[in-house]
Amino acid sequence: HRAVRGINLLTMLRTDGDAHIPCDYRIYDIIGDGKTGNDHFSDMLRCAEARGFSPGCVLSDSRYSGSENLKQIRSPGRNRLTRFKSDRLINPDGKGNIHVSSAAVSENGTRVHLKGYGFIRIFRIVIREDDIEYRATDDPETDELRRLQLAGFSRTIGEYHRGLRQYCGAGRSFVRIAESQRNHIGLSVRAFLRLEIFSLKTGFEAEMRIIRDAVRAYLKNPLYVLQPTA
């Protein structure tokens, strides 16, 4: 056994920008089950379809942007926004495939042909001079404003995983038995879901309840005496 960094968790998360609802998850253990991250991604998509889920857009990182995954998502009424690595091959002008980093791609979106897939719209986002991202969608109507909205939605997966670790203790099970680790992660996901639903139902009520209880306890038994300033 050895310590590993992270919890090797792949999550399918539903979000409207505010609510973070985990719908499915997989634990990455290629030694144990032989499945890659792309295999888990594909499995979760099939499971979501079987459950009747019909998302307006599927958001994902570049590691899940292979042509087979893109083709699995492609269907009427369903779009995708995903990151691309800079060495992805595209044909911007019908003259042959080149790396996306070598093509003249606009920040407002450029229509190109993706090798092994078909036509897509790709955006070039300059974070810094040495930090450039590429995002692609198969929806030709997606403009920069819509891309920004979807990119904001995609960041909620990071917020979810941070919340899972910080507030639900997902990474604090120091046991060696794999089944115990899986059970702990599963219970952490359930705890997060309970907290998220409670937060959605009550809004700021949870925070205000803490403040009210603290004020009530202080008035009942003051620990500090405030000196008048006037």
Coordinates of C-alpha atoms in Angstrom, one line a residue:
H1 CA 0.0 0.0 0.0
R2 CA 1.1 3.6 -0.6
A3 CA -0.4 7.0 -0.1
V4 CA -1.9 8.6 -3.2
R5 CA -2.9 12.2 -3.9
G6 CA -6.6 12.8 -4.3
I7 CA -9.5 10.4 -4.2
N8 CA -9.6 9.3 -7.8
L9 CA -13.2 10.3 -8.2
L10 CA -15.0 10.9 -11.5
T11 CA -18.3 12.6 -11.1
M12 CA -21.3 13.4 -13.3
L13 CA -22.7 16.6 -11.9
R14 CA -25.9 18.4 -12.8
T15 CA -25.8 22.2 -12.4
D16 CA -27.6 25.3 -13.3
G17 CA -24.8 27.5 -12.0
D18 CA -26.1 27.5 -8.4
A19 CA -27.2 24.0 -7.5
H20 CA -24.6 21.2 -7.5
I21 CA -26.3 17.8 -7.8
P22 CA -24.1 14.7 -8.1
C23 CA -26.0 12.3 -10.3
D24 CA -23.4 9.5 -10.7
Y25 CA -19.8 8.8 -9.8
R26 CA -17.1 6.3 -10.5
I27 CA -13.9 5.5 -8.6
Y28 CA -10.8 5.3 -10.8
D29 CA -9.1 2.0 -10.2
I30 CA -7.6 0.7 -13.4
I31 CA -5.6 -2.0 -11.6
G32 CA -8.7 -3.3 -10.0
D33 CA -11.2 -3.1 -12.8
G34 CA -9.2 -2.3 -15.9
K35 CA -11.3 0.7 -16.8
T36 CA -9.8 4.0 -18.0
G37 CA -11.3 7.4 -17.2
N38 CA -12.8 7.5 -20.7
D39 CA -14.4 4.1 -20.0
H40 CA -16.0 5.5 -16.8
F41 CA -17.1 8.6 -18.7
S42 CA -18.8 6.5 -21.4
D43 CA -20.5 4.3 -18.8
M44 CA -21.9 7.2 -16.9
L45 CA -23.3 8.7 -20.1
R46 CA -25.1 5.4 -21.0
C47 CA -26.4 5.2 -17.4
A48 CA -27.7 8.7 -17.5
E49 CA -29.5 8.0 -20.8
A50 CA -31.1 4.9 -19.4
R51 CA -32.4 6.9 -16.4
G52 CA -34.0 9.4 -18.8
F53 CA -31.6 12.3 -18.3
S54 CA -31.5 14.8 -21.2
P55 CA -29.0 17.6 -20.6
G56 CA -29.0 20.6 -22.8
C57 CA -25.2 20.6 -22.8
V58 CA -22.5 18.2 -21.6
L59 CA -19.3 19.8 -20.2
S60 CA -16.0 18.0 -19.8
D61 CA -12.3 18.4 -19.6
S62 CA -9.9 17.6 -22.4
R63 CA -9.1 14.1 -21.0
Y64 CA -12.6 13.1 -22.0
S65 CA -12.7 14.8 -25.5
G66 CA -11.7 11.8 -27.6
S67 CA -13.6 11.3 -30.8
E68 CA -15.5 8.2 -29.5
N69 CA -16.8 10.2 -26.5
L70 CA -17.8 13.1 -28.7
K71 CA -19.7 10.8 -31.0
Q72 CA -21.5 9.2 -28.1
I73 CA -22.8 12.5 -26.9
R74 CA -23.8 13.8 -30.4
S75 CA -27.6 13.6 -30.8
P76 CA -30.4 16.1 -31.7
G77 CA -30.9 18.7 -29.1
R78 CA -27.8 17.9 -27.1
N79 CA -24.6 19.9 -27.4
R80 CA -21.2 19.7 -25.8
L81 CA -18.5 22.1 -24.7
T82 CA -15.1 20.6 -23.9
R83 CA -11.5 21.6 -23.6
F84 CA -9.1 20.7 -26.3
K85 CA -5.3 20.2 -26.0
S86 CA -3.2 22.3 -28.2
D87 CA -2.0 19.4 -30.3
R88 CA -5.5 18.4 -31.4
L89 CA -5.7 18.1 -35.2
I90 CA -8.2 20.3 -37.1
N91 CA -8.7 21.3 -40.7
P92 CA -9.6 25.1 -40.7
D93 CA -9.5 25.8 -44.4
G94 CA -9.8 22.5 -46.3
K95 CA -6.1 22.3 -46.9
G96 CA -5.2 19.6 -44.4
N97 CA -5.0 18.9 -40.7
I98 CA -2.8 21.0 -38.4
H99 CA -2.5 21.4 -34.6
V100 CA -5.2 23.7 -33.2
S101 CA -2.4 25.8 -31.7
S102 CA -1.1 26.6 -35.2
A103 CA -4.5 27.6 -36.6
A104 CA -6.0 31.1 -36.7
V105 CA -8.7 30.5 -34.1
S106 CA -10.8 33.4 -32.9
E107 CA -11.9 34.1 -29.3
N108 CA -15.4 34.5 -30.7
G109 CA -15.3 31.0 -32.3
T110 CA -14.1 29.6 -35.6
R111 CA -15.8 26.8 -37.6
V112 CA -13.3 24.0 -38.3
H113 CA -13.3 20.3 -39.2
L114 CA -12.1 18.0 -36.4
K115 CA -10.3 15.0 -37.5
G116 CA -12.3 11.8 -37.1
Y117 CA -15.5 13.7 -36.0
G118 CA -16.8 16.5 -38.2
F119 CA -17.4 20.2 -38.1
I120 CA -17.2 22.0 -34.8
R121 CA -16.9 25.5 -33.4
I122 CA -13.7 26.2 -31.5
F123 CA -12.7 29.1 -29.2
R124 CA -9.3 30.4 -28.3
I125 CA -9.1 31.8 -24.8
V126 CA -5.9 33.7 -23.8
I127 CA -5.5 33.5 -20.0
R128 CA -1.9 34.8 -20.1
E129 CA 0.6 35.0 -22.9
D130 CA 1.9 31.6 -22.1
D131 CA -1.4 30.1 -21.0
I132 CA -3.9 29.6 -23.8
E133 CA -7.0 27.3 -23.6
Y134 CA -9.1 25.9 -26.4
R135 CA -12.8 25.0 -26.0
A136 CA -15.0 23.3 -28.6
T137 CA -18.7 22.8 -29.2
D138 CA -20.7 21.1 -32.0
D139 CA -23.4 23.8 -31.7
P140 CA -22.7 26.4 -34.5
E141 CA -25.0 28.9 -32.7
T142 CA -22.8 29.1 -29.6
D143 CA -21.4 32.6 -29.3
E144 CA -18.8 34.0 -26.8
L145 CA -21.5 35.0 -24.3
R146 CA -22.9 31.5 -24.2
R147 CA -19.4 30.0 -24.0
L148 CA -18.7 32.1 -21.0
Q149 CA -21.9 31.0 -19.3
L150 CA -21.1 27.3 -20.0
A151 CA -17.5 27.7 -18.9
G152 CA -18.8 29.1 -15.6
F153 CA -21.0 26.1 -15.2
S154 CA -18.1 23.8 -15.9
R155 CA -16.2 25.3 -13.0
T156 CA -18.8 24.0 -10.5
I157 CA -17.3 20.5 -10.7
G158 CA -14.2 21.9 -9.0
E159 CA -16.3 23.6 -6.4
Y160 CA -18.2 20.3 -5.8
H161 CA -15.0 18.3 -5.3
R162 CA -13.6 20.9 -2.9
G163 CA -16.8 20.9 -0.9
L164 CA -16.8 17.1 -0.8
R165 CA -13.3 17.1 0.7
Q166 CA -13.6 20.1 3.0
Y167 CA -17.1 19.7 4.4
C168 CA -17.9 16.0 3.9
G169 CA -14.5 14.5 4.7
A170 CA -14.2 12.5 1.5
G171 CA -10.4 12.3 1.8
R172 CA -10.2 11.7 5.6
S173 CA -10.7 8.0 5.7
F174 CA -7.2 6.6 6.6
V175 CA -8.0 2.9 6.0
R176 CA -6.3 0.4 3.8
I177 CA -9.3 -1.8 2.8
A178 CA -10.6 -0.8 -0.6
E179 CA -14.2 -1.5 0.2
S180 CA -14.0 0.7 3.3
Q181 CA -12.6 3.6 1.2
R182 CA -15.4 3.2 -1.3
N183 CA -18.1 3.1 1.4
H184 CA -16.6 6.2 3.0
I185 CA -16.6 8.1 -0.4
G186 CA -20.1 7.0 -1.1
L187 CA -21.3 8.3 2.3
S188 CA -19.5 11.5 1.7
V189 CA -21.4 12.0 -1.5
R190 CA -24.7 11.3 0.2
A191 CA -23.7 13.8 3.0
F192 CA -22.9 16.5 0.4
L193 CA -26.3 15.9 -1.4
R194 CA -28.2 16.3 1.9
L195 CA -26.3 19.5 2.7
E196 CA -26.9 20.9 -0.9
I197 CA -30.6 20.1 -0.8
F198 CA -30.9 21.7 2.7
S199 CA -29.1 24.8 1.4
L200 CA -31.3 25.0 -1.6
K201 CA -34.5 24.8 0.5
T202 CA -33.5 27.2 3.2
G203 CA -31.3 29.7 1.4
F204 CA -29.5 31.8 4.0
E205 CA -31.5 30.3 6.8
A206 CA -28.7 27.9 7.8
E207 CA -26.2 30.8 8.2
M208 CA -28.7 33.0 10.0
R209 CA -29.6 30.1 12.4
I210 CA -26.0 29.8 13.4
I211 CA -25.7 33.6 14.0
R212 CA -29.0 33.6 16.0
D213 CA -27.9 30.7 18.2
A214 CA -24.5 32.3 18.8
V215 CA -26.2 35.6 19.8
R216 CA -28.7 33.9 22.0
A217 CA -25.9 31.9 23.8
Y218 CA -23.8 35.0 24.3
L219 CA -26.7 37.0 25.8
K220 CA -27.4 34.1 28.1
N221 CA -23.8 33.8 29.2
P222 CA -21.6 36.7 28.1
L223 CA -17.9 35.8 27.9
Y224 CA -16.7 39.3 27.2
V225 CA -17.7 42.7 28.5
L226 CA -17.6 45.4 25.9
Q227 CA -16.3 48.7 27.2
P228 CA -18.2 51.8 26.0
T229 CA -16.3 54.0 23.6
A230 CA -18.3 57.2 24.1

